[in-house]
Each structure stands twice: as C-alpha cells, then as structure tokens.
Amino acid sequence: LTVDDLDRFTPADYLGLRILGSVAAVLGSVLLAAAIYGDDGPIVLGAVAGLAAVRFFGAQASMSQAMFQRAERLDFVALSIFVRSTAGLAAFAVAMWLTGNLPLALASEAALWALSYGVMDTRLLRRLNLDLPLSALRRTGLRRIGRLMLWVLPVGVALWALRAANAVPTILLEHHAGLAEVGLFGALAYAHTVLSMMANSVSSAAAARLRRHVRAERWSAVRGLGARMVLVTAGLGIVGSVAAWVVGTPVVTAVFGPDYADRQLLTVIVVASSVYLVAAPLVTVVTACQAFRWRVAMSGGCLAASAIAALLLVPPYAAMGAAGAFLISAVVYLAAGLIAFRRLTARGKPAA
C-alpha cells in the first residue's frame, strides 16, 4: 500500500485482502494447532488462538501505518505503535499476574490491540482524511481482491524465502549439534532483531517519497536518496559491529549469563546483520520501483546461498558455522540488491 499509486486498486481492496488474509491465518493456525496439539488440552489451543487474535489486530494496524507512511507522518506511526504496544503489554502483564492463565492474557492483549486500533489509529486516519471504516468493503469485491493478491504475491514469496534463509542454519544446527547450540545461536541472534528494527525504520521513512520520485522519473533523486539511506545503515552497521566486539561480552553476560558470552560468535552474527541492514534500503528502492520479481530473485538467491553454506559449515563448526552461513547469505542478498539497484535506477543517466 505504501508504494501503490492506487490507480488500479483502492484502499478498500487492501482492507478486504487484509481482513480475508487475517481471518484465513487465524483459522489455519487454530485448525493446525488442533490437529497437532489436540491431545494437550485447552490451554495450548487457547494460547494459539489468543496469539492468532493478537496477530489479527496487528495486521489491521499495519495497514493504518502504511497509510501514515504514504502521508509521510512517521510521528503518527510512532504514536500508533507506542499506544498499541504499551496497552497490549500492560493488559497481558496484568491478566497474567492476576490469573496465571496464558490464553486469557493473550486474549486481553488482543482486546487492547483492537481498542487501540479503534480509538487511536482511526482518529489519526481521520485527521488525514484517510479514514477507512468497514463499510468501505462495499466498494470492493472478491474478484478485485483476487487480482490484488496476485499482484502482491511475489512480495509474499520473497518474504517467505528471506525468512527461510534465516531459518535454515538454525534447523541444521539443531539436527547436527542439538538444542544447546541452537539456544546459544538464537540468543545472540537477537541482535539481528534489533538491527532489523532499525532497518525497517529507515525504510519506512523513505518508501513513499521514493515511489513519488520513481513515478515522476526523477532517477537522480532516487539514486541520491537510496545512496544516503545506504550510508546511514552502513554507519549503523559499523557502530553495531564494533560495539559487539568491544562491549559484547559484558552486555551478553548481563542479559543472558556467562554461558552465552561468545564474543567471536556474537561479532559474526552482528556483522551479518549489518550486511542485511545495508541491503534494506536497496530493497526499499526495488519495492518503490514495483519490481517485485527482483525481490523474489534476491530472496531466492539468499535462500540458496544460506542452504548451501549451512550444509557445508554447520556440521563441522556448529554455531559458528551457522553464523558463517548467515553472513554468506547476507552478502549474497546485498550483492543482488546492488545489482537490482543499478539496473533499476540506470534510467536517466547520461550516456558514457
């Protein structure tokens, strides 16, 4: 939605797709949990249903945030996230403390997420004249929603492939080295989550403006803004990598305990995450160009590199091998992003 010109589809189409997809995800999660954990009692099924409800309302909130990004009101994005996360965390904590019931705590969190969306997000959207009530669904239909789904499907495939690329080393690590190594790698890999949040922030800030430059064929502006974003993320990555080497051991010891204080492993993971961080603005440019097949190619290459590297490195080197595979896949992803960026923004350059 952030980079759609809305000349073929409307916000109502996106609302319909979001609701149908979210309902299907909730039903699929509950049915799958019932099939796998049906004999484990209502607590497990209730927890899965509660978490699915949280994700359902989170999906609706993400659409309003995309509309805030289109209007370049990142202050509204921040306010929406802050209110929803604070209210949800408070509801979860209070319910868990009073009852000790996980499904009830998750249901409470979902209810507060829904309330924050209904109160905060809709009010902010109304201030921008972008209010989108459920009655807007009358302006769309299953055929239009289906066409929209097919148009954005490559983005979903690309996201799946990227997540699979990050999961492959962990899966092989569990198979060859056991859960203890997975726990070590997973705890230190939390740094990737932190850096990914930074990358998403930088990308969100520029996506709508990049799309306007692309539509107006201001390719020098696209290249300039993309290059500045890369410089910012590269700077953040360098700072993070140096910090991991210099102060990573005491920080990890304080957070996770001395058994997780592996400075070399942490540094490799943070360096790999930093490479992904640098690639993020390039992905934003590709998305702004609506070159979704390039995203599939980038993520597919990343997945192939991750699988091959993990097969070669994890059996002999365990967690360090998984970190090495993570780094190799990140380098491949960045290289593919640079190729895509160069190809897509070459228009408008003077002939050599």
Tab-separated table of C-alpha atoms in Angstrom:
chain	number	residue	atom	x	y	z
A	1	LEU	CA	0.000	0.000	0.000
A	2	THR	CA	2.835	2.420	0.785
A	3	VAL	CA	4.219	2.271	-2.773
A	4	ASP	CA	0.975	1.679	-4.665
A	5	ASP	CA	-0.146	4.565	-6.884
A	6	LEU	CA	-3.762	3.490	-6.270
A	7	ASP	CA	-4.528	3.772	-9.975
A	8	ARG	CA	-5.619	0.127	-10.250
A	9	PHE	CA	-6.553	-0.714	-6.672
A	10	THR	CA	-8.110	1.232	-3.821
A	11	PRO	CA	-7.597	1.234	-0.037
A	12	ALA	CA	-10.874	-0.713	0.194
A	13	ASP	CA	-9.282	-3.510	-1.850
A	14	TYR	CA	-6.347	-3.605	0.550
A	15	LEU	CA	-8.705	-3.635	3.525
A	16	GLY	CA	-10.588	-6.577	2.060
A	17	LEU	CA	-7.403	-8.504	1.339
A	18	ARG	CA	-6.034	-7.777	4.804
A	19	ILE	CA	-9.184	-8.967	6.568
A	20	LEU	CA	-9.621	-12.087	4.426
A	21	GLY	CA	-5.945	-12.996	4.801
A	22	SER	CA	-6.009	-12.411	8.547
A	23	VAL	CA	-9.160	-14.495	9.041
A	24	ALA	CA	-7.650	-17.310	6.976
A	25	ALA	CA	-4.446	-17.135	9.034
A	26	VAL	CA	-6.361	-17.296	12.331
A	27	LEU	CA	-8.488	-20.244	11.200
A	28	GLY	CA	-5.460	-22.032	9.748
A	29	SER	CA	-3.469	-21.565	12.950
A	30	VAL	CA	-6.279	-22.870	15.169
A	31	LEU	CA	-7.010	-25.858	12.931
A	32	LEU	CA	-3.322	-26.746	12.651
A	33	ALA	CA	-2.880	-26.472	16.412
A	34	ALA	CA	-5.950	-28.665	16.950
A	35	ALA	CA	-4.546	-31.295	14.606
A	36	ILE	CA	-1.084	-31.321	16.195
A	37	TYR	CA	-1.747	-30.457	19.845
A	38	GLY	CA	-5.361	-31.569	20.194
A	39	ASP	CA	-4.491	-34.050	22.942
A	40	ASP	CA	-2.583	-31.474	25.022
A	41	GLY	CA	-5.675	-29.814	26.435
A	42	PRO	CA	-7.422	-26.457	26.045
A	43	ILE	CA	-4.521	-24.366	27.356
A	44	VAL	CA	-2.375	-24.968	24.281
A	45	LEU	CA	-5.237	-24.417	21.852
A	46	GLY	CA	-6.335	-21.323	23.747
A	47	ALA	CA	-2.815	-19.904	23.654
A	48	VAL	CA	-2.593	-20.460	19.903
A	49	ALA	CA	-5.995	-18.850	19.382
A	50	GLY	CA	-5.033	-15.901	21.599
A	51	LEU	CA	-1.776	-15.335	19.780
A	52	ALA	CA	-3.572	-15.578	16.423
A	53	ALA	CA	-6.015	-12.911	17.626
A	54	VAL	CA	-3.121	-10.633	18.584
A	55	ARG	CA	-1.621	-11.091	15.132
A	56	PHE	CA	-5.034	-10.434	13.528
A	57	PHE	CA	-5.357	-6.986	15.055
A	58	GLY	CA	-1.668	-6.330	14.446
A	59	ALA	CA	-2.273	-6.944	10.746
A	60	GLN	CA	-5.068	-4.374	10.703
A	61	ALA	CA	-2.839	-1.850	12.471
A	62	SER	CA	-0.065	-2.396	9.935
A	63	MET	CA	-2.389	-1.173	7.190
A	64	SER	CA	-3.088	2.076	9.015
A	65	GLN	CA	0.658	2.509	9.496
A	66	ALA	CA	1.162	2.070	5.759
A	67	MET	CA	-1.326	4.889	5.181
A	68	PHE	CA	0.546	7.075	7.671
A	69	GLN	CA	3.748	6.333	5.735
A	70	ARG	CA	2.073	7.345	2.464
A	71	ALA	CA	1.328	10.704	4.074
A	72	GLU	CA	4.911	10.813	5.478
A	73	ARG	CA	3.554	11.142	9.010
A	74	LEU	CA	6.038	8.947	10.834
A	75	ASP	CA	5.058	10.660	14.074
A	76	PHE	CA	1.652	9.027	13.660
A	77	VAL	CA	3.348	5.672	13.020
A	78	ALA	CA	5.377	6.029	16.209
A	79	LEU	CA	2.342	7.098	18.244
A	80	SER	CA	0.269	4.198	16.944
A	81	ILE	CA	2.969	1.642	17.741
A	82	PHE	CA	3.644	3.133	21.176
A	83	VAL	CA	-0.006	3.175	22.257
A	84	ARG	CA	-0.728	-0.316	20.939
A	85	SER	CA	2.393	-1.955	22.352
A	86	THR	CA	2.101	-0.227	25.742
A	87	ALA	CA	-1.582	-1.028	26.160
A	88	GLY	CA	-1.121	-4.594	24.958
A	89	LEU	CA	1.850	-5.258	27.224
A	90	ALA	CA	0.040	-3.800	30.234
A	91	ALA	CA	-3.057	-5.906	29.556
A	92	PHE	CA	-1.003	-9.071	29.109
A	93	ALA	CA	1.040	-8.450	32.254
A	94	VAL	CA	-1.953	-7.643	34.470
A	95	ALA	CA	-4.002	-10.603	33.243
A	96	MET	CA	-1.053	-12.969	33.623
A	97	TRP	CA	-0.301	-11.674	37.117
A	98	LEU	CA	-3.912	-11.913	38.305
A	99	THR	CA	-4.867	-15.244	36.743
A	100	GLY	CA	-1.719	-17.019	35.568
A	101	ASN	CA	-3.744	-18.025	32.509
A	102	LEU	CA	-1.811	-17.601	29.249
A	103	PRO	CA	-4.793	-17.807	26.860
A	104	LEU	CA	-6.636	-15.191	28.911
A	105	ALA	CA	-3.561	-12.945	28.976
A	106	LEU	CA	-3.200	-13.191	25.193
A	107	ALA	CA	-6.912	-12.520	24.731
A	108	SER	CA	-6.568	-9.430	26.929
A	109	GLU	CA	-3.646	-8.230	24.826
A	110	ALA	CA	-5.645	-8.794	21.635
A	111	ALA	CA	-8.573	-6.831	23.068
A	112	LEU	CA	-6.350	-3.864	23.925
A	113	TRP	CA	-4.738	-4.005	20.465
A	114	ALA	CA	-8.222	-3.876	18.951
A	115	LEU	CA	-9.184	-0.988	21.225
A	116	SER	CA	-6.039	0.984	20.389
A	117	TYR	CA	-6.739	0.485	16.687
A	118	GLY	CA	-10.350	1.564	17.050
A	119	VAL	CA	-9.546	4.596	19.193
A	120	MET	CA	-6.072	5.810	18.211
A	121	ASP	CA	-5.479	4.674	14.631
A	122	THR	CA	-8.921	5.609	13.330
A	123	ARG	CA	-8.671	9.034	14.959
A	124	LEU	CA	-5.273	9.677	13.373
A	125	LEU	CA	-6.515	8.482	9.978
A	126	ARG	CA	-9.498	10.806	10.277
A	127	ARG	CA	-7.160	13.743	10.843
A	128	LEU	CA	-5.546	12.912	7.488
A	129	ASN	CA	-8.926	12.391	5.779
A	130	LEU	CA	-7.918	8.757	5.252
A	131	ASP	CA	-10.481	7.092	7.492
A	132	LEU	CA	-11.361	3.628	6.179
A	133	PRO	CA	-14.347	2.104	8.014
A	134	LEU	CA	-15.531	-1.453	7.483
A	135	SER	CA	-18.361	-0.085	5.349
A	136	ALA	CA	-15.698	0.609	2.689
A	137	LEU	CA	-15.726	-3.112	1.948
A	138	ARG	CA	-18.897	-2.488	-0.076
A	139	ARG	CA	-16.680	-0.750	-2.640
A	140	THR	CA	-14.654	-3.860	-3.407
A	141	GLY	CA	-15.275	-7.491	-4.338
A	142	LEU	CA	-13.664	-10.897	-4.383
A	143	ARG	CA	-12.516	-10.511	-7.992
A	144	ARG	CA	-10.693	-7.242	-7.281
A	145	ILE	CA	-9.220	-8.648	-4.081
A	146	GLY	CA	-8.031	-11.681	-6.044
A	147	ARG	CA	-6.267	-9.504	-8.630
A	148	LEU	CA	-4.613	-7.532	-5.844
A	149	MET	CA	-3.495	-10.755	-4.180
A	150	LEU	CA	-1.867	-11.950	-7.393
A	151	TRP	CA	-0.100	-8.598	-7.825
A	152	VAL	CA	1.438	-8.620	-4.347
A	153	LEU	CA	2.043	-12.383	-4.260
A	154	PRO	CA	5.721	-12.052	-5.319
A	155	VAL	CA	6.356	-9.881	-2.254
A	156	GLY	CA	4.940	-12.617	-0.037
A	157	VAL	CA	7.093	-15.227	-1.760
A	158	ALA	CA	10.157	-13.019	-1.316
A	159	LEU	CA	9.453	-12.511	2.390
A	160	TRP	CA	8.949	-16.245	2.883
A	161	ALA	CA	12.219	-17.047	1.100
A	162	LEU	CA	14.107	-14.490	3.195
A	163	ARG	CA	12.750	-15.882	6.451
A	164	ALA	CA	13.508	-19.398	5.267
A	165	ALA	CA	17.080	-18.328	4.508
A	166	ASN	CA	17.448	-17.119	8.095
A	167	ALA	CA	15.872	-20.310	9.477
A	168	VAL	CA	17.892	-22.899	7.530
A	169	PRO	CA	21.121	-22.556	9.581
A	170	THR	CA	19.161	-22.942	12.835
A	171	ILE	CA	17.327	-26.044	11.582
A	172	LEU	CA	20.562	-27.713	10.532
A	173	LEU	CA	22.222	-26.622	13.762
A	174	GLU	CA	19.537	-28.379	15.813
A	175	HIS	CA	19.937	-31.504	13.704
A	176	HIS	CA	23.733	-31.686	13.950
A	177	ALA	CA	24.563	-30.079	17.306
A	178	GLY	CA	21.441	-30.187	19.468
A	179	LEU	CA	19.243	-27.667	21.232
A	180	ALA	CA	22.009	-26.265	23.432
A	181	GLU	CA	23.817	-24.845	20.390
A	182	VAL	CA	20.520	-23.600	18.993
A	183	GLY	CA	19.880	-21.771	22.265
A	184	LEU	CA	23.309	-20.129	22.126
A	185	PHE	CA	22.920	-19.090	18.497
A	186	GLY	CA	19.318	-17.951	18.956
A	187	ALA	CA	20.083	-15.796	21.988
A	188	LEU	CA	22.932	-13.998	20.256
A	189	ALA	CA	20.934	-13.714	17.032
A	190	TYR	CA	18.524	-11.439	18.914
A	191	ALA	CA	20.916	-8.696	17.807
A	192	HIS	CA	19.584	-9.289	14.288
A	193	THR	CA	16.083	-8.424	15.505
A	194	VAL	CA	17.345	-5.130	16.920
A	195	LEU	CA	19.184	-4.173	13.734
A	196	SER	CA	16.190	-5.232	11.618
A	197	MET	CA	14.015	-2.788	13.541
A	198	MET	CA	16.492	-0.030	12.660
A	199	ALA	CA	16.439	-1.061	9.001
A	200	ASN	CA	12.638	-1.041	8.936
A	201	SER	CA	12.603	2.439	10.454
A	202	VAL	CA	14.932	3.838	7.798
A	203	SER	CA	12.994	2.131	5.005
A	204	SER	CA	9.600	3.262	6.296
A	205	ALA	CA	10.783	6.847	6.412
A	206	ALA	CA	11.610	6.945	2.714
A	207	ALA	CA	9.377	4.437	0.901
A	208	ALA	CA	6.555	6.816	-0.058
A	209	ARG	CA	8.921	9.568	-1.190
A	210	LEU	CA	10.949	7.095	-3.250
A	211	ARG	CA	7.790	5.980	-5.016
A	212	ARG	CA	6.903	9.561	-5.905
A	213	HIS	CA	10.382	10.060	-7.360
A	214	VAL	CA	10.055	6.841	-9.374
A	215	ARG	CA	6.638	7.769	-10.729
A	216	ALA	CA	7.934	11.192	-11.779
A	217	GLU	CA	11.031	9.501	-13.293
A	218	ARG	CA	13.367	11.566	-11.134
A	219	TRP	CA	16.028	8.869	-11.224
A	220	SER	CA	18.830	11.062	-9.919
A	221	ALA	CA	16.683	11.747	-6.844
A	222	VAL	CA	16.028	8.011	-6.448
A	223	ARG	CA	19.752	7.247	-6.637
A	224	GLY	CA	20.610	10.076	-4.267
A	225	LEU	CA	18.064	9.145	-1.624
A	226	GLY	CA	18.937	5.456	-1.919
A	227	ALA	CA	22.633	6.202	-1.529
A	228	ARG	CA	22.014	8.338	1.562
A	229	MET	CA	19.955	5.567	3.118
A	230	VAL	CA	22.739	3.078	2.433
A	231	LEU	CA	25.272	5.383	4.068
A	232	VAL	CA	23.088	5.735	7.155
A	233	THR	CA	22.545	1.991	7.512
A	234	ALA	CA	26.220	1.278	6.828
A	235	GLY	CA	27.157	3.671	9.612
A	236	LEU	CA	24.753	1.965	11.995
A	237	GLY	CA	26.141	-1.421	10.994
A	238	ILE	CA	29.742	-0.373	11.591
A	239	VAL	CA	28.881	1.026	15.019
A	240	GLY	CA	26.997	-2.149	15.911
A	241	SER	CA	29.809	-4.426	14.762
A	242	VAL	CA	32.455	-2.501	16.683
A	243	ALA	CA	30.240	-2.463	19.775
A	244	ALA	CA	29.710	-6.225	19.530
A	245	TRP	CA	33.482	-6.812	19.543
A	246	VAL	CA	34.342	-4.252	22.202
A	247	VAL	CA	31.484	-4.477	24.718
A	248	GLY	CA	29.531	-7.516	23.517
A	249	THR	CA	30.853	-9.869	26.196
A	250	PRO	CA	29.767	-7.862	29.268
A	251	VAL	CA	26.415	-6.977	27.696
A	252	VAL	CA	25.594	-10.584	26.781
A	253	THR	CA	26.777	-11.771	30.198
A	254	ALA	CA	24.478	-9.286	31.922
A	255	VAL	CA	21.471	-10.167	29.762
A	256	PHE	CA	21.800	-13.920	29.177
A	257	GLY	CA	24.531	-15.107	31.545
A	258	PRO	CA	28.213	-16.083	31.184
A	259	ASP	CA	27.421	-19.247	29.195
A	260	TYR	CA	26.392	-17.069	26.237
A	261	ALA	CA	29.388	-14.728	26.285
A	262	ASP	CA	30.954	-15.803	22.987
A	263	ARG	CA	32.431	-12.603	21.559
A	264	GLN	CA	33.523	-14.077	18.235
A	265	LEU	CA	30.153	-15.681	17.540
A	266	LEU	CA	28.280	-12.507	18.527
A	267	THR	CA	30.513	-10.368	16.307
A	268	VAL	CA	29.992	-12.589	13.248
A	269	ILE	CA	26.227	-12.523	13.791
A	270	VAL	CA	26.182	-8.728	14.181
A	271	VAL	CA	28.376	-8.248	11.094
A	272	ALA	CA	25.977	-10.444	9.100
A	273	SER	CA	23.019	-8.490	10.455
A	274	SER	CA	24.781	-5.272	9.498
A	275	VAL	CA	25.118	-6.500	5.921
A	276	TYR	CA	21.370	-7.175	5.867
A	277	LEU	CA	20.909	-3.699	7.341
A	278	VAL	CA	22.799	-2.138	4.417
A	279	ALA	CA	20.726	-4.178	1.945
A	280	ALA	CA	17.418	-2.972	3.415
A	281	PRO	CA	17.394	0.454	1.645
A	282	LEU	CA	18.132	-1.265	-1.653
A	283	VAL	CA	15.108	-3.495	-1.113
A	284	THR	CA	13.056	-0.368	-0.433
A	285	VAL	CA	14.162	1.119	-3.764
A	286	VAL	CA	13.275	-2.126	-5.553
A	287	THR	CA	9.848	-2.086	-3.913
A	288	ALA	CA	9.330	1.582	-4.779
A	289	CYS	CA	10.032	0.656	-8.411
A	290	GLN	CA	7.373	-2.074	-8.032
A	291	ALA	CA	9.966	-4.543	-9.355
A	292	PHE	CA	8.613	-7.368	-7.231
A	293	ARG	CA	10.251	-10.106	-9.323
A	294	TRP	CA	13.628	-8.643	-8.407
A	295	ARG	CA	12.721	-9.145	-4.786
A	296	VAL	CA	11.920	-12.798	-5.447
A	297	ALA	CA	15.261	-13.213	-7.220
A	298	MET	CA	17.139	-11.533	-4.355
A	299	SER	CA	15.490	-13.618	-1.659
A	300	GLY	CA	15.746	-16.802	-3.723
A	301	GLY	CA	19.487	-16.299	-4.157
A	302	CYS	CA	19.792	-15.596	-0.457
A	303	LEU	CA	17.924	-18.818	0.400
A	304	ALA	CA	20.082	-20.906	-1.957
A	305	ALA	CA	23.287	-19.421	-0.535
A	306	SER	CA	22.081	-20.000	3.024
A	307	ALA	CA	21.205	-23.635	2.357
A	308	ILE	CA	24.495	-24.432	0.608
A	309	ALA	CA	26.619	-22.610	3.185
A	310	ALA	CA	24.764	-24.202	6.101
A	311	LEU	CA	25.188	-27.699	4.647
A	312	LEU	CA	28.924	-27.103	4.326
A	313	LEU	CA	29.619	-25.181	7.541
A	314	VAL	CA	27.182	-26.275	10.240
A	315	PRO	CA	28.216	-29.954	10.572
A	316	PRO	CA	31.912	-29.213	11.273
A	317	TYR	CA	31.622	-25.832	13.033
A	318	ALA	CA	28.226	-25.937	14.808
A	319	ALA	CA	27.044	-22.464	15.940
A	320	MET	CA	29.967	-20.668	14.304
A	321	GLY	CA	29.139	-22.481	11.076
A	322	ALA	CA	25.539	-21.288	11.327
A	323	ALA	CA	26.796	-17.734	11.841
A	324	GLY	CA	29.061	-18.134	8.811
A	325	ALA	CA	26.127	-19.311	6.690
A	326	PHE	CA	24.123	-16.335	7.946
A	327	LEU	CA	26.926	-13.998	6.871
A	328	ILE	CA	27.303	-15.590	3.429
A	329	SER	CA	23.569	-15.351	2.745
A	330	ALA	CA	23.641	-11.692	3.809
A	331	VAL	CA	26.498	-10.928	1.402
A	332	VAL	CA	24.626	-12.622	-1.458
A	333	TYR	CA	21.484	-10.655	-0.590
A	334	LEU	CA	23.404	-7.383	-0.572
A	335	ALA	CA	25.127	-8.186	-3.867
A	336	ALA	CA	21.786	-8.992	-5.501
A	337	GLY	CA	20.357	-5.765	-4.090
A	338	LEU	CA	23.198	-3.721	-5.542
A	339	ILE	CA	22.674	-5.320	-8.968
A	340	ALA	CA	18.939	-4.630	-8.816
A	341	PHE	CA	19.516	-1.050	-7.655
A	342	ARG	CA	21.954	-0.392	-10.502
A	343	ARG	CA	19.693	-1.929	-13.151
A	344	LEU	CA	16.500	-0.255	-11.997
A	345	THR	CA	17.913	3.244	-11.466
A	346	ALA	CA	20.189	3.353	-14.530
A	347	ARG	CA	17.482	5.192	-16.453
A	348	GLY	CA	18.131	8.875	-16.702
A	349	LYS	CA	21.913	8.587	-16.566
A	350	PRO	CA	23.820	10.367	-19.324
A	351	ALA	CA	25.382	8.069	-21.890
A	352	ALA	CA	29.055	7.309	-21.344
